[in-house]
Amino acid sequence: MSTTRTDDRALELRKAIDRTGYYPEVVADGVRAAVAGEQVVSFFVHHEPTFDHDEVRRHLSVVVLTPSRLILAHTDEHPGDDLLPEPYTSTSTEAVRLSAVRSVVVTRMVANPSSGPGSPAEVVMTIGWGSVSRVDLEPAGCSDPQCDADHGYSGVLSADDFSLRVSAAADGADAVTSLLAFVEALSARTHAA
C-alpha cells in the first residue's frame, strides 16, 4: 500500500496486519484492493481465534476509514471441502460511503464505576448504514394488572450492519484504546458527511 501523502496510515495498517501473523499477504491484498488507493485515515485490526469442534479457526476483521468511505474486510480460514480439497481462506470486503452511515453506536463497560471514570474493560462498536436491520418485538401491555386485552406488540427496529467487541482481558488494553480511537475518527467523519 504505497502513498505519497505523509498523513496516510497505510504503512501502519500493513504493519498491524503483518503483526497478526494471520495470512498477512492474503489479508493485505484484499484490504489494498478495497481501499483502492485512497488515504488511510484510521483503522482497526481485530484477530479472533474461535473453536470449531477440536480445531482452532481464526478470523480477522479489518476496518479502515478513508476520507470518503468505510472499508470492512473479514477473512476466515476453512478446512478443505468437496470444492476445494485443501484448506483455504475467504476474504469479504465491503465499502460504504461515509454519507450512507446512519449510526455509530459505542458501548463502554467500565468496572468499579463508583471510583469515577476509568479505562473501559470492554468496548462494543456497532455501525449501521441500512443494509441489515434487526427487529426486537415483545408483547405490549398496559399498567392495569387486571387487563386481559390484546395490546399487540411493541418493538425496536435497529440498524446492525457491523458489530465488533473488544475486551481488555482477551485483546489487551491497547486494543480497547485503539478501537475507541477508531470510533472517534469515524464519528467525526460521519458527522461531517
Tab-separated table of C-alpha atoms in Angstrom:
chain	number	residue	atom	x	y	z
A	1	MET	CA	0.000	0.000	0.000
A	2	SER	CA	2.132	2.868	-1.212
A	3	THR	CA	1.288	6.512	-0.938
A	4	THR	CA	2.805	9.937	-1.342
A	5	ARG	CA	0.812	11.566	1.466
A	6	THR	CA	2.597	11.905	4.797
A	7	ASP	CA	-0.654	11.684	6.796
A	8	ASP	CA	-1.671	8.379	5.186
A	9	ARG	CA	-1.582	5.492	7.666
A	10	ALA	CA	-1.403	2.736	5.017
A	11	LEU	CA	2.059	1.615	6.137
A	12	GLU	CA	0.910	1.389	9.784
A	13	LEU	CA	-2.114	-0.631	8.641
A	14	ARG	CA	0.106	-3.071	6.760
A	15	LYS	CA	2.357	-3.494	9.815
A	16	ALA	CA	-0.695	-4.173	12.017
A	17	ILE	CA	-1.906	-6.835	9.565
A	18	ASP	CA	1.586	-8.378	9.489
A	19	ARG	CA	1.743	-8.487	13.322
A	20	THR	CA	-1.309	-10.767	13.465
A	21	GLY	CA	0.591	-13.442	11.546
A	22	TYR	CA	-2.739	-14.459	10.010
A	23	TYR	CA	-2.125	-14.866	6.259
A	24	PRO	CA	-0.844	-11.285	6.052
A	25	GLU	CA	-0.277	-11.301	2.288
A	26	VAL	CA	-3.825	-12.549	1.607
A	27	VAL	CA	-5.444	-10.131	4.063
A	28	ALA	CA	-3.378	-7.127	2.941
A	29	ASP	CA	-4.166	-7.838	-0.714
A	30	GLY	CA	-7.930	-7.835	-0.045
A	31	VAL	CA	-7.726	-4.659	2.036
A	32	ARG	CA	-5.484	-2.899	-0.513
A	33	ALA	CA	-7.923	-3.659	-3.328
A	34	ALA	CA	-10.889	-2.350	-1.311
A	35	VAL	CA	-9.075	0.834	-0.232
A	36	ALA	CA	-8.337	1.427	-3.935
A	37	GLY	CA	-5.546	3.940	-3.417
A	38	GLU	CA	-7.410	6.239	-1.036
A	39	GLN	CA	-5.701	7.709	2.008
A	40	VAL	CA	-5.982	5.580	5.165
A	41	VAL	CA	-7.220	7.987	7.853
A	42	SER	CA	-7.754	5.431	10.626
A	43	PHE	CA	-8.009	1.666	11.010
A	44	PHE	CA	-8.538	-1.169	13.448
A	45	VAL	CA	-7.361	-4.770	13.053
A	46	HIS	CA	-9.003	-7.491	15.160
A	47	HIS	CA	-7.701	-11.070	15.181
A	48	GLU	CA	-10.106	-13.506	16.815
A	49	PRO	CA	-9.486	-17.230	17.213
A	50	THR	CA	-12.585	-19.408	17.715
A	51	PHE	CA	-13.024	-23.078	18.494
A	52	ASP	CA	-14.671	-25.348	15.927
A	53	HIS	CA	-15.052	-28.811	17.461
A	54	ASP	CA	-11.469	-29.915	18.098
A	55	GLU	CA	-9.816	-27.274	15.903
A	56	VAL	CA	-8.989	-23.614	16.315
A	57	ARG	CA	-10.292	-21.414	13.496
A	58	ARG	CA	-9.102	-17.875	13.094
A	59	HIS	CA	-10.944	-14.793	11.883
A	60	LEU	CA	-9.546	-11.384	11.102
A	61	SER	CA	-11.594	-8.213	10.781
A	62	VAL	CA	-10.068	-5.030	9.422
A	63	VAL	CA	-11.987	-1.744	9.435
A	64	VAL	CA	-10.496	1.169	7.538
A	65	LEU	CA	-11.586	4.781	7.370
A	66	THR	CA	-10.721	6.743	4.229
A	67	PRO	CA	-11.746	10.341	3.507
A	68	SER	CA	-14.888	9.149	1.723
A	69	ARG	CA	-15.568	5.539	2.752
A	70	LEU	CA	-15.672	2.956	5.493
A	71	ILE	CA	-13.995	-0.277	4.385
A	72	LEU	CA	-14.788	-3.548	6.148
A	73	ALA	CA	-12.736	-6.649	5.426
A	74	HIS	CA	-13.216	-10.027	7.036
A	75	THR	CA	-11.042	-13.085	6.433
A	76	ASP	CA	-11.905	-16.594	7.615
A	77	GLU	CA	-9.985	-19.825	7.272
A	78	HIS	CA	-11.734	-23.047	6.271
A	79	PRO	CA	-10.821	-26.725	6.143
A	80	GLY	CA	-10.797	-28.413	2.761
A	81	ASP	CA	-14.163	-29.456	1.347
A	82	ASP	CA	-15.653	-31.005	-1.804
A	83	LEU	CA	-14.933	-27.977	-3.980
A	84	LEU	CA	-11.541	-27.020	-2.538
A	85	PRO	CA	-9.851	-30.092	-1.041
A	86	GLU	CA	-7.036	-28.117	0.620
A	87	PRO	CA	-7.553	-25.626	3.477
A	88	TYR	CA	-8.400	-22.149	2.197
A	89	THR	CA	-9.293	-18.605	3.233
A	90	SER	CA	-12.215	-16.425	2.209
A	91	THR	CA	-11.962	-12.647	2.351
A	92	SER	CA	-15.045	-10.458	2.036
A	93	THR	CA	-14.791	-6.694	1.723
A	94	GLU	CA	-17.437	-4.015	1.746
A	95	ALA	CA	-17.026	-0.325	1.010
A	96	VAL	CA	-19.638	2.034	2.440
A	97	ARG	CA	-19.869	5.741	1.572
A	98	LEU	CA	-19.484	7.782	4.751
A	99	SER	CA	-22.607	9.729	3.813
A	100	ALA	CA	-24.536	6.430	3.983
A	101	VAL	CA	-23.508	5.634	7.578
A	102	ARG	CA	-26.594	6.229	9.700
A	103	SER	CA	-25.320	5.371	13.148
A	104	VAL	CA	-22.179	4.671	15.120
A	105	VAL	CA	-23.012	3.129	18.484
A	106	VAL	CA	-20.333	2.680	21.134
A	107	THR	CA	-20.935	0.761	24.354
A	108	ARG	CA	-18.235	1.096	27.007
A	109	MET	CA	-18.115	-1.234	30.015
A	110	VAL	CA	-16.264	0.343	32.935
A	111	ALA	CA	-15.513	-1.679	36.082
A	112	ASN	CA	-15.954	-0.098	39.527
A	113	PRO	CA	-17.857	2.973	38.310
A	114	SER	CA	-18.195	4.300	41.863
A	115	SER	CA	-14.447	5.017	41.732
A	116	GLY	CA	-15.044	7.547	38.960
A	117	PRO	CA	-14.220	7.386	35.266
A	118	GLY	CA	-11.760	4.712	34.341
A	119	SER	CA	-10.485	2.898	31.314
A	120	PRO	CA	-13.162	0.717	29.730
A	121	ALA	CA	-12.706	-3.004	30.285
A	122	GLU	CA	-14.674	-3.717	27.122
A	123	VAL	CA	-15.965	-1.799	24.106
A	124	VAL	CA	-18.605	-2.758	21.546
A	125	MET	CA	-18.801	-0.777	18.301
A	126	THR	CA	-21.890	-1.141	16.129
A	127	ILE	CA	-22.138	0.635	12.789
A	128	GLY	CA	-25.365	0.895	10.816
A	129	TRP	CA	-25.899	2.019	7.250
A	130	GLY	CA	-29.231	0.387	6.463
A	131	SER	CA	-28.051	-2.812	4.855
A	132	VAL	CA	-29.157	-5.043	7.746
A	133	SER	CA	-31.855	-4.215	10.271
A	134	ARG	CA	-32.915	-6.094	13.362
A	135	VAL	CA	-36.396	-6.073	14.890
A	136	ASP	CA	-36.841	-6.900	18.577
A	137	LEU	CA	-40.527	-7.452	19.406
A	138	GLU	CA	-42.283	-8.149	22.664
A	139	PRO	CA	-45.939	-8.310	23.652
A	140	ALA	CA	-47.256	-4.870	24.541
A	141	GLY	CA	-49.191	-4.368	27.745
A	142	CYS	CA	-50.666	-1.736	29.969
A	143	SER	CA	-50.272	-0.839	33.631
A	144	ASP	CA	-53.619	-2.397	34.652
A	145	PRO	CA	-52.828	-5.804	36.236
A	146	GLN	CA	-56.444	-6.943	35.639
A	147	CYS	CA	-56.408	-6.106	31.906
A	148	ASP	CA	-56.565	-9.106	29.597
A	149	ALA	CA	-56.880	-7.188	26.315
A	150	ASP	CA	-54.553	-7.859	23.438
A	151	HIS	CA	-52.352	-4.779	23.148
A	152	GLY	CA	-50.399	-6.079	20.165
A	153	TYR	CA	-46.658	-5.833	20.103
A	154	SER	CA	-44.086	-3.156	20.675
A	155	GLY	CA	-40.551	-3.251	19.485
A	156	VAL	CA	-37.383	-1.647	18.328
A	157	LEU	CA	-36.000	-1.540	14.811
A	158	SER	CA	-32.249	-1.028	14.830
A	159	ALA	CA	-29.550	-0.935	12.201
A	160	ASP	CA	-26.978	-3.601	12.932
A	161	ASP	CA	-24.776	-3.904	9.878
A	162	PHE	CA	-21.449	-4.407	11.617
A	163	SER	CA	-20.547	-5.027	15.233
A	164	LEU	CA	-17.177	-5.583	16.875
A	165	ARG	CA	-16.450	-6.366	20.515
A	166	VAL	CA	-13.041	-5.923	22.120
A	167	SER	CA	-12.124	-6.571	25.750
A	168	ALA	CA	-9.021	-5.715	27.727
A	169	ALA	CA	-8.981	-9.238	29.204
A	170	ALA	CA	-8.982	-11.016	25.828
A	171	ASP	CA	-7.412	-8.487	23.471
A	172	GLY	CA	-5.402	-6.188	25.746
A	173	ALA	CA	-5.934	-2.637	26.951
A	174	ASP	CA	-4.204	-1.272	23.832
A	175	ALA	CA	-6.852	-2.897	21.627
A	176	VAL	CA	-9.628	-1.200	23.612
A	177	THR	CA	-7.859	2.160	23.304
A	178	SER	CA	-7.277	1.632	19.577
A	179	LEU	CA	-10.909	0.755	18.911
A	180	LEU	CA	-12.057	3.859	20.801
A	181	ALA	CA	-9.667	5.991	18.704
A	182	PHE	CA	-11.082	4.448	15.510
A	183	VAL	CA	-14.660	5.101	16.650
A	184	GLU	CA	-13.802	8.708	17.457
A	185	ALA	CA	-12.316	9.235	13.976
A	186	LEU	CA	-15.309	7.535	12.309
A	187	SER	CA	-17.833	9.546	14.341
A	188	ALA	CA	-16.076	12.797	13.417
A	189	ARG	CA	-16.110	11.915	9.704
A	190	THR	CA	-19.730	10.734	9.616
A	191	HIS	CA	-20.818	13.886	11.440
A	192	ALA	CA	-19.337	15.957	8.634
A	193	ALA	CA	-20.598	13.685	5.820
